[in-house]
Coordinates of C-alpha atoms in Angstrom, one line a residue:
M1 CA -35.3 64.8 43.0
K2 CA -35.7 63.0 39.7
R3 CA -36.3 59.2 40.0
H4 CA -35.4 57.1 37.0
G5 CA -37.7 54.4 35.5
D6 CA -37.6 52.2 32.4
L7 CA -34.1 50.9 33.2
W8 CA -34.8 47.2 33.0
R9 CA -34.8 46.8 29.2
R10 CA -31.4 48.3 29.2
V11 CA -30.1 46.0 32.0
V12 CA -31.2 42.9 30.2
D13 CA -30.3 44.0 26.7
Y14 CA -28.1 41.4 25.0
D15 CA -25.4 43.9 24.0
N16 CA -25.3 45.2 27.6
L17 CA -24.9 41.6 28.9
L18 CA -22.2 41.0 26.2
M19 CA -20.3 44.1 27.4
A20 CA -20.7 43.1 31.0
Y21 CA -19.2 39.6 30.2
K22 CA -16.2 41.3 28.6
K23 CA -15.6 43.5 31.6
A24 CA -16.1 40.7 34.1
R25 CA -13.5 38.5 32.4
K26 CA -10.7 41.1 32.4
G27 CA -7.7 39.7 34.3
K28 CA -9.6 36.4 34.7
A29 CA -9.5 34.8 31.2
W30 CA -7.5 31.9 32.6
H31 CA -10.0 30.9 35.2
N32 CA -11.8 27.6 34.6
S33 CA -15.2 29.3 35.0
V34 CA -14.5 31.8 32.3
I35 CA -13.1 29.1 30.0
E36 CA -16.2 27.0 30.5
F37 CA -18.5 30.0 29.9
E38 CA -16.7 30.8 26.6
K39 CA -17.5 27.5 25.1
D40 CA -20.9 29.0 24.2
I41 CA -20.8 32.7 24.9
E42 CA -24.0 33.6 23.0
G43 CA -26.0 30.7 24.3
N44 CA -25.0 31.4 27.9
L45 CA -25.8 35.1 27.6
I46 CA -29.2 34.2 26.2
K47 CA -29.8 31.9 29.1
L48 CA -28.8 34.6 31.5
R49 CA -31.1 37.1 29.8
D50 CA -34.0 34.7 30.1
L51 CA -33.2 34.1 33.8
L52 CA -33.3 37.8 34.5
V53 CA -36.4 38.5 32.4
A54 CA -38.3 35.7 34.2
G55 CA -37.3 37.1 37.6
R56 CA -35.6 33.9 38.6
F57 CA -32.1 35.2 39.2
N58 CA -30.9 34.9 42.8
T59 CA -27.5 35.9 44.1
S60 CA -25.4 32.8 44.6
E61 CA -23.8 31.6 47.8
Y62 CA -20.6 33.4 48.7
N63 CA -17.2 31.8 49.1
S64 CA -14.8 33.6 51.4
K65 CA -11.1 34.0 52.0
T66 CA -9.0 36.0 54.5
I67 CA -6.4 38.4 53.2
Y68 CA -3.8 40.1 55.5
E69 CA -2.6 43.1 53.5
P70 CA -2.9 46.0 54.0
K71 CA -4.8 44.6 57.0
Q72 CA -6.8 41.5 57.9
R73 CA -10.1 41.4 56.0
E74 CA -12.6 38.9 54.8
I75 CA -13.2 38.8 51.1
Y76 CA -16.4 37.3 49.6
I77 CA -16.4 35.8 46.2
L78 CA -19.3 35.1 43.8
P79 CA -19.2 33.0 40.7
F80 CA -18.2 34.6 37.4
Y81 CA -21.4 33.3 35.9
P82 CA -24.1 34.4 36.5
D83 CA -23.3 36.8 39.4
R84 CA -20.3 38.9 38.2
I85 CA -21.7 39.3 34.8
V86 CA -25.1 40.4 36.3
Q87 CA -23.4 43.0 38.5
H88 CA -21.5 44.5 35.7
A89 CA -24.6 44.6 33.5
L90 CA -26.6 46.3 36.3
L91 CA -23.9 48.9 37.1
Q92 CA -23.4 49.8 33.4
V93 CA -27.0 51.2 33.6
V94 CA -27.3 52.6 37.2
S95 CA -23.8 53.9 37.9
P96 CA -24.1 56.9 35.6
I97 CA -27.2 57.9 37.5
W98 CA -25.4 57.6 40.8
D99 CA -22.3 59.3 39.6
G100 CA -24.5 62.3 38.7
V101 CA -25.5 62.8 42.4
M102 CA -22.0 62.6 43.8
I103 CA -20.1 65.7 44.9
H104 CA -17.0 66.8 43.0
D105 CA -14.6 65.7 45.8
S106 CA -15.8 62.1 46.1
Y107 CA -13.0 60.2 44.4
A108 CA -13.6 56.4 44.7
C109 CA -14.6 54.3 41.7
R110 CA -15.4 57.2 39.4
V111 CA -14.1 58.0 36.0
G112 CA -11.6 60.9 36.1
K113 CA -11.2 60.7 39.8
G114 CA -9.2 58.0 41.8
M115 CA -6.7 57.9 44.6
H116 CA -4.0 60.0 43.0
E117 CA -6.4 62.8 42.1
A118 CA -7.6 62.8 45.7
S119 CA -4.0 62.9 46.9
R120 CA -3.2 65.9 44.6
K121 CA -6.3 67.8 46.0
T122 CA -5.1 67.0 49.5
S123 CA -1.7 68.4 48.8
R124 CA -3.3 71.7 47.6
H125 CA -5.3 72.0 50.8
V126 CA -2.3 71.1 53.0
K127 CA -0.5 74.1 51.5
K128 CA -3.4 76.4 52.1
Y129 CA -4.8 75.5 55.5
K130 CA -3.3 75.1 59.0
Y131 CA -5.4 72.2 60.4
C132 CA -6.9 68.9 59.2
L133 CA -9.8 66.8 60.5
K134 CA -9.2 63.2 59.4
C135 CA -11.9 60.5 60.0
D136 CA -12.1 56.8 59.5
I137 CA -15.2 54.7 59.7
S138 CA -15.2 51.6 61.9
K139 CA -15.7 48.4 59.9
F140 CA -17.4 50.3 57.1
Y141 CA -18.6 47.7 54.6
P142 CA -19.7 45.2 57.3
S143 CA -21.7 48.0 59.0
I144 CA -23.7 49.2 56.0
D145 CA -27.4 48.7 56.9
H146 CA -29.5 47.1 54.1
N147 CA -32.7 49.0 54.9
V148 CA -30.9 52.4 54.9
L149 CA -29.1 51.5 51.7
M150 CA -32.2 50.5 49.9
R151 CA -34.0 53.8 51.0
I152 CA -31.0 55.7 49.5
I153 CA -31.2 53.7 46.3
E154 CA -34.9 54.3 46.0
Q155 CA -34.4 58.0 46.0
K156 CA -33.0 57.9 42.5
I157 CA -34.5 54.7 41.0
K158 CA -38.2 53.7 40.6
C159 CA -37.9 50.9 38.0
K160 CA -39.4 48.0 39.9
P161 CA -37.5 45.0 38.3
T162 CA -34.2 47.0 38.6
L163 CA -35.0 47.7 42.2
A164 CA -35.8 44.0 42.8
L165 CA -32.4 43.0 41.4
L166 CA -30.6 45.6 43.5
D167 CA -32.5 44.5 46.6
N168 CA -31.6 40.9 45.9
I169 CA -27.9 41.8 45.8
V170 CA -28.0 44.2 48.8
R171 CA -29.8 41.6 51.0
S172 CA -27.7 38.6 49.7
F173 CA -25.7 38.7 52.9
E174 CA -27.8 37.7 55.9
G175 CA -28.2 39.7 59.1
G176 CA -29.4 43.0 57.7
K177 CA -26.0 44.5 57.4
N178 CA -22.8 44.1 55.3
T179 CA -22.0 45.0 51.8
P180 CA -19.4 42.3 51.1
I181 CA -15.9 43.3 50.1
G182 CA -15.3 41.5 46.8
N183 CA -18.6 42.3 45.2
Y184 CA -18.3 44.5 42.2
T185 CA -21.3 46.4 43.4
S186 CA -20.0 47.0 46.9
Q187 CA -17.8 50.0 46.1
W188 CA -20.7 51.8 44.4
F189 CA -23.0 50.9 47.3
G190 CA -20.5 52.3 49.8
N191 CA -20.0 55.4 47.7
L192 CA -23.7 56.0 47.5
Y193 CA -24.1 55.4 51.2
M194 CA -21.4 57.9 52.2
N195 CA -22.8 60.4 49.6
E196 CA -25.5 61.1 52.2
L197 CA -22.8 62.5 54.5
D198 CA -21.2 64.4 51.6
Q199 CA -24.4 66.2 50.7
W200 CA -25.2 67.1 54.3
L201 CA -21.7 68.5 54.8
K202 CA -21.8 70.5 51.5
H203 CA -25.3 71.9 52.0
T204 CA -25.6 72.3 55.7
H205 CA -22.0 73.2 56.6
K206 CA -20.7 74.5 53.3
A207 CA -17.8 72.2 53.7
S208 CA -15.8 73.2 50.7
T209 CA -12.6 71.4 51.8
L210 CA -14.1 67.9 52.1
I211 CA -12.2 65.2 50.3
R212 CA -13.5 61.6 50.5
Y213 CA -12.2 58.3 49.2
C214 CA -14.5 55.4 50.2
D215 CA -15.0 55.6 53.9
D216 CA -12.0 57.8 54.7
F217 CA -12.3 61.5 54.5
V218 CA -10.5 64.8 55.5
M219 CA -11.5 68.4 55.9
F220 CA -9.4 71.5 56.4
S221 CA -9.6 74.8 58.1
D222 CA -7.5 77.5 59.8
D223 CA -9.9 77.2 62.8
K224 CA -9.0 74.2 65.0
A225 CA -12.0 74.7 67.3
A226 CA -14.4 74.7 64.3
L227 CA -13.0 71.3 63.1
H228 CA -13.5 69.8 66.6
K229 CA -17.1 71.1 66.6
L230 CA -17.7 69.7 63.1
K231 CA -16.3 66.4 64.1
D232 CA -18.9 66.1 66.8
E233 CA -21.7 66.9 64.4
V234 CA -20.4 64.5 61.8
E235 CA -20.2 61.8 64.5
N236 CA -23.9 62.4 65.4
F237 CA -25.0 62.4 61.8
L238 CA -23.3 59.1 61.1
A239 CA -24.8 57.4 64.1
E240 CA -28.3 58.7 63.6
K241 CA -28.7 58.6 59.8
L242 CA -26.3 55.9 58.6
L243 CA -25.8 53.8 61.7
L244 CA -22.1 54.1 61.5
K245 CA -19.4 55.2 64.0
F246 CA -15.7 56.3 63.9
S247 CA -12.9 53.9 64.3
K248 CA -10.6 56.9 64.8
W249 CA -10.4 60.6 64.1
S250 CA -7.9 63.4 64.6
V251 CA -7.6 67.1 64.4
A252 CA -3.9 68.1 63.8
P253 CA -1.7 70.7 62.3
V254 CA -0.9 70.0 58.6
M255 CA 2.8 70.6 59.4
Q256 CA 2.7 67.1 61.1
G257 CA 1.8 65.6 57.8
V258 CA -1.7 64.4 56.7
D259 CA -1.7 60.6 56.5
F260 CA -4.3 59.9 53.8
L261 CA -4.5 57.4 50.9
G262 CA -1.2 55.7 51.7
Y263 CA 0.8 58.9 51.6
R264 CA 1.8 61.5 54.2
H265 CA 1.1 64.9 52.8
F266 CA 3.3 67.8 54.0
P267 CA 3.2 71.5 52.7
N268 CA 6.4 70.9 50.8
K269 CA 6.5 67.2 50.0
I270 CA 4.6 63.9 49.9
L271 CA 6.1 60.8 51.5
L272 CA 5.0 57.2 51.3
R273 CA 3.3 56.1 54.5
K274 CA 5.8 54.0 56.6
A275 CA 3.6 51.0 56.6
T276 CA 3.1 51.2 52.9
A277 CA 6.9 51.5 52.3
R278 CA 7.4 48.4 54.5
R279 CA 4.9 46.5 52.4
V280 CA 6.5 47.6 49.1
I281 CA 9.9 46.5 50.3
K282 CA 8.6 43.1 51.5
R283 CA 6.7 42.5 48.2
M284 CA 9.7 43.4 46.1
E285 CA 11.9 41.1 48.1
K286 CA 9.5 38.2 47.7
L287 CA 9.2 38.5 43.9
P288 CA 12.4 36.5 42.9
H289 CA 11.4 33.6 45.2
L290 CA 7.8 33.6 43.8
L291 CA 9.0 33.6 40.2
N292 CA 11.6 30.9 40.8
K293 CA 9.0 28.7 42.4
G294 CA 6.6 29.2 39.6
E295 CA 4.0 30.8 41.9
I296 CA 3.7 33.8 39.6
T297 CA 4.3 34.3 35.9
P298 CA 6.7 36.8 34.3
V299 CA 3.7 38.9 33.3
Q300 CA 2.4 39.0 36.9
C301 CA 5.9 39.9 38.0
R302 CA 6.1 42.8 35.5
S303 CA 2.7 44.0 36.7
S304 CA 3.7 44.0 40.3
I305 CA 6.8 46.0 39.6
A306 CA 4.8 48.5 37.4
S307 CA 2.3 48.9 40.2
T308 CA 5.0 49.6 42.7
E309 CA 6.6 52.2 40.3
G310 CA 3.2 53.8 39.9
W311 CA 2.8 54.2 43.7
L312 CA 6.3 55.6 44.1
K313 CA 6.2 58.2 41.4
W314 CA 3.5 60.1 43.3
A315 CA 5.7 60.8 46.3
N316 CA 9.2 61.9 47.2
T317 CA 10.7 58.4 47.3
Y318 CA 14.2 58.9 45.8
N319 CA 15.9 57.0 48.7
L320 CA 13.4 54.2 48.6
K321 CA 13.6 53.8 44.8
T322 CA 17.4 53.8 45.1
S323 CA 17.3 51.1 47.8
L324 CA 14.9 49.0 45.8
N325 CA 16.8 49.4 42.5
L326 CA 13.8 48.5 40.5
N327 CA 15.6 48.6 37.1
A328 CA 18.1 46.1 38.3
L329 CA 15.3 44.0 39.8
K330 CA 13.4 44.0 36.5
G331 CA 16.6 43.0 34.6
A332 CA 17.4 40.2 37.0
L333 CA 13.8 38.8 37.1
L334 CA 12.8 39.1 33.5
T335 CA 15.9 38.0 31.5

């Protein structure tokens, strides 16, 4: 397996840092930290480059907040400068390397992939096979082991200063485990971690029907017993190699609908998951109140409606769209 060196000069290159800053500020241009940084963009980027070159960068302390949708989770937040810019600069160099080792049917945080592509592939398998094995990992990101993750990273990267920066970010959360949700690097770390399972399934079990998005994955077969056997082997692999365990799993006929990625996939239709539909209704009902109270802007309101329309168009949601009457909602809210 080829290991990549001489990456550091690309990480700390001024143009790479400039591009990283532009990506990190997207959707955050109104934040005070961004406004302050932009008073001297060039000077601040040069300071950041000098900090990295001197080996004096350390991941900042995290702030945290609890969110409750779609479920209760703790989100960890790092400063825009220097941390978010550094993480973008790093991933601009290393993510193409990691993307090259991923299987075709790994769909999270990759160009040309995504949730809806994974949903389409699931629909094709639902029409073709009788049974589905669906697996969810228990507390995935908090369970990622730092030593295991660094061993995986070192399989492809040998550039010492780049590894040192990666190690600093990986181990920035105390306790030897946890890749904090909220870090820009975390989705890639999680994807790389689960790629070990992908490769094992593809090469050892010839698992041609595997579809994975983050820590959720499904496999299909006409042989129900074979899926049960495969589930046991996957469970053992996760425990022994990745120090992970299932939160839940199921082997069920596809005719019951495969609940995956917020949708229920049937052989002849796709429905929005009931819990997802309830959240959509609740969010749309709250929009007029939030706008009237000045808690969101008209632009944010339009964005929320557009996001909802995007979700709905991928499923058979005529009745839900009719009940929501989004066109009337847009007219009422944005006039």
